[in-house]
């Protein structure tokens, strides 16, 4: 376990039980989201490569435009 994680856990231990549970639920949800993303990407590397290739082809032929950060 890293020092940062140990420090975070030591701080969490000082919180009331309901706050500890809320943070634990957020962490577990984040870990589950990461697992699902990893699974999805592992199942579709060819599709992702194809989409990336298509996007680059569109970029090279001038079919794309830069995003304006002020309009996001």
CSV table of C-alpha atoms in Angstrom, one decimal:
chain,number,residue,atom,x,y,z
A,1,UNK,CA,0.0,0.0,0.0
A,2,UNK,CA,1.3,3.4,-0.8
A,3,UNK,CA,2.0,6.1,1.8
A,4,UNK,CA,-0.6,8.3,0.3
A,5,UNK,CA,-3.2,5.6,0.5
A,6,UNK,CA,-2.2,4.8,4.1
A,7,UNK,CA,-2.5,8.5,5.0
A,8,UNK,CA,-5.9,8.8,3.3
A,9,UNK,CA,-7.2,5.7,5.2
A,10,UNK,CA,-5.8,7.1,8.5
A,11,UNK,CA,-7.8,10.3,7.9
A,12,UNK,CA,-10.9,8.4,6.9
A,13,UNK,CA,-10.8,6.5,10.2
A,14,UNK,CA,-11.3,9.7,12.1
A,15,UNK,CA,-14.6,10.4,10.3
A,16,UNK,CA,-18.1,9.3,11.6
A,17,UNK,CA,-19.2,5.9,10.3
A,18,UNK,CA,-21.8,7.3,7.9
A,19,UNK,CA,-19.1,9.4,6.2
A,20,UNK,CA,-16.7,6.5,6.1
A,21,UNK,CA,-19.4,4.4,4.4
A,22,UNK,CA,-20.2,7.1,1.9
A,23,UNK,CA,-16.6,7.5,0.9
A,24,UNK,CA,-16.1,3.7,0.8
A,25,UNK,CA,-19.1,3.5,-1.6
A,26,UNK,CA,-17.6,6.1,-3.9
A,27,UNK,CA,-14.3,4.3,-4.0
A,28,UNK,CA,-16.0,1.0,-4.7
A,29,UNK,CA,-18.1,2.5,-7.4
A,30,UNK,CA,-15.0,4.1,-9.0
A,31,UNK,CA,-13.2,0.7,-9.0
A,32,UNK,CA,-16.2,-1.0,-10.5
A,33,UNK,CA,-16.4,1.7,-13.3
A,34,UNK,CA,-12.7,1.1,-14.0
A,35,UNK,CA,-13.3,-2.6,-14.2
A,36,UNK,CA,-16.1,-2.2,-16.7
A,37,UNK,CA,-14.1,0.2,-18.9
A,38,UNK,CA,-11.2,-2.3,-18.9
A,39,UNK,CA,-13.5,-5.1,-19.9
A,40,UNK,CA,-15.1,-3.0,-22.6
A,41,UNK,CA,-11.8,-2.0,-24.1
A,42,UNK,CA,-10.4,-5.5,-23.8
A,43,UNK,CA,-13.4,-6.9,-25.8
A,44,UNK,CA,-13.1,-4.3,-28.6
A,45,UNK,CA,-9.5,-3.4,-29.4
A,46,UNK,CA,-10.1,-3.9,-33.1
A,47,UNK,CA,-13.2,-1.6,-33.1
A,48,UNK,CA,-11.3,1.1,-31.2
A,49,UNK,CA,-8.4,0.9,-33.7
A,50,UNK,CA,-10.9,1.2,-36.6
A,51,UNK,CA,-12.6,4.2,-35.0
A,52,UNK,CA,-9.2,5.9,-34.4
A,53,UNK,CA,-8.2,5.2,-38.0
A,54,UNK,CA,-11.4,6.6,-39.3
A,55,UNK,CA,-11.0,9.7,-37.2
A,56,UNK,CA,-7.5,10.3,-38.4
A,57,UNK,CA,-8.6,9.8,-42.0
A,58,UNK,CA,-11.3,12.4,-41.6
A,59,UNK,CA,-8.7,14.8,-40.0
A,60,UNK,CA,-6.3,14.3,-42.8
A,61,UNK,CA,-9.0,15.1,-45.5
A,62,UNK,CA,-10.1,18.2,-43.7
A,63,UNK,CA,-13.5,16.9,-42.6
A,64,UNK,CA,-12.9,17.9,-39.0
A,65,UNK,CA,-12.8,21.2,-37.2
A,66,UNK,CA,-11.1,22.4,-34.0
A,67,UNK,CA,-13.2,22.8,-30.9
A,68,UNK,CA,-13.7,26.3,-29.6
A,69,UNK,CA,-13.2,26.0,-25.8
A,70,UNK,CA,-15.4,29.1,-25.4
A,71,UNK,CA,-18.3,27.2,-26.9
A,72,UNK,CA,-18.1,24.1,-24.8
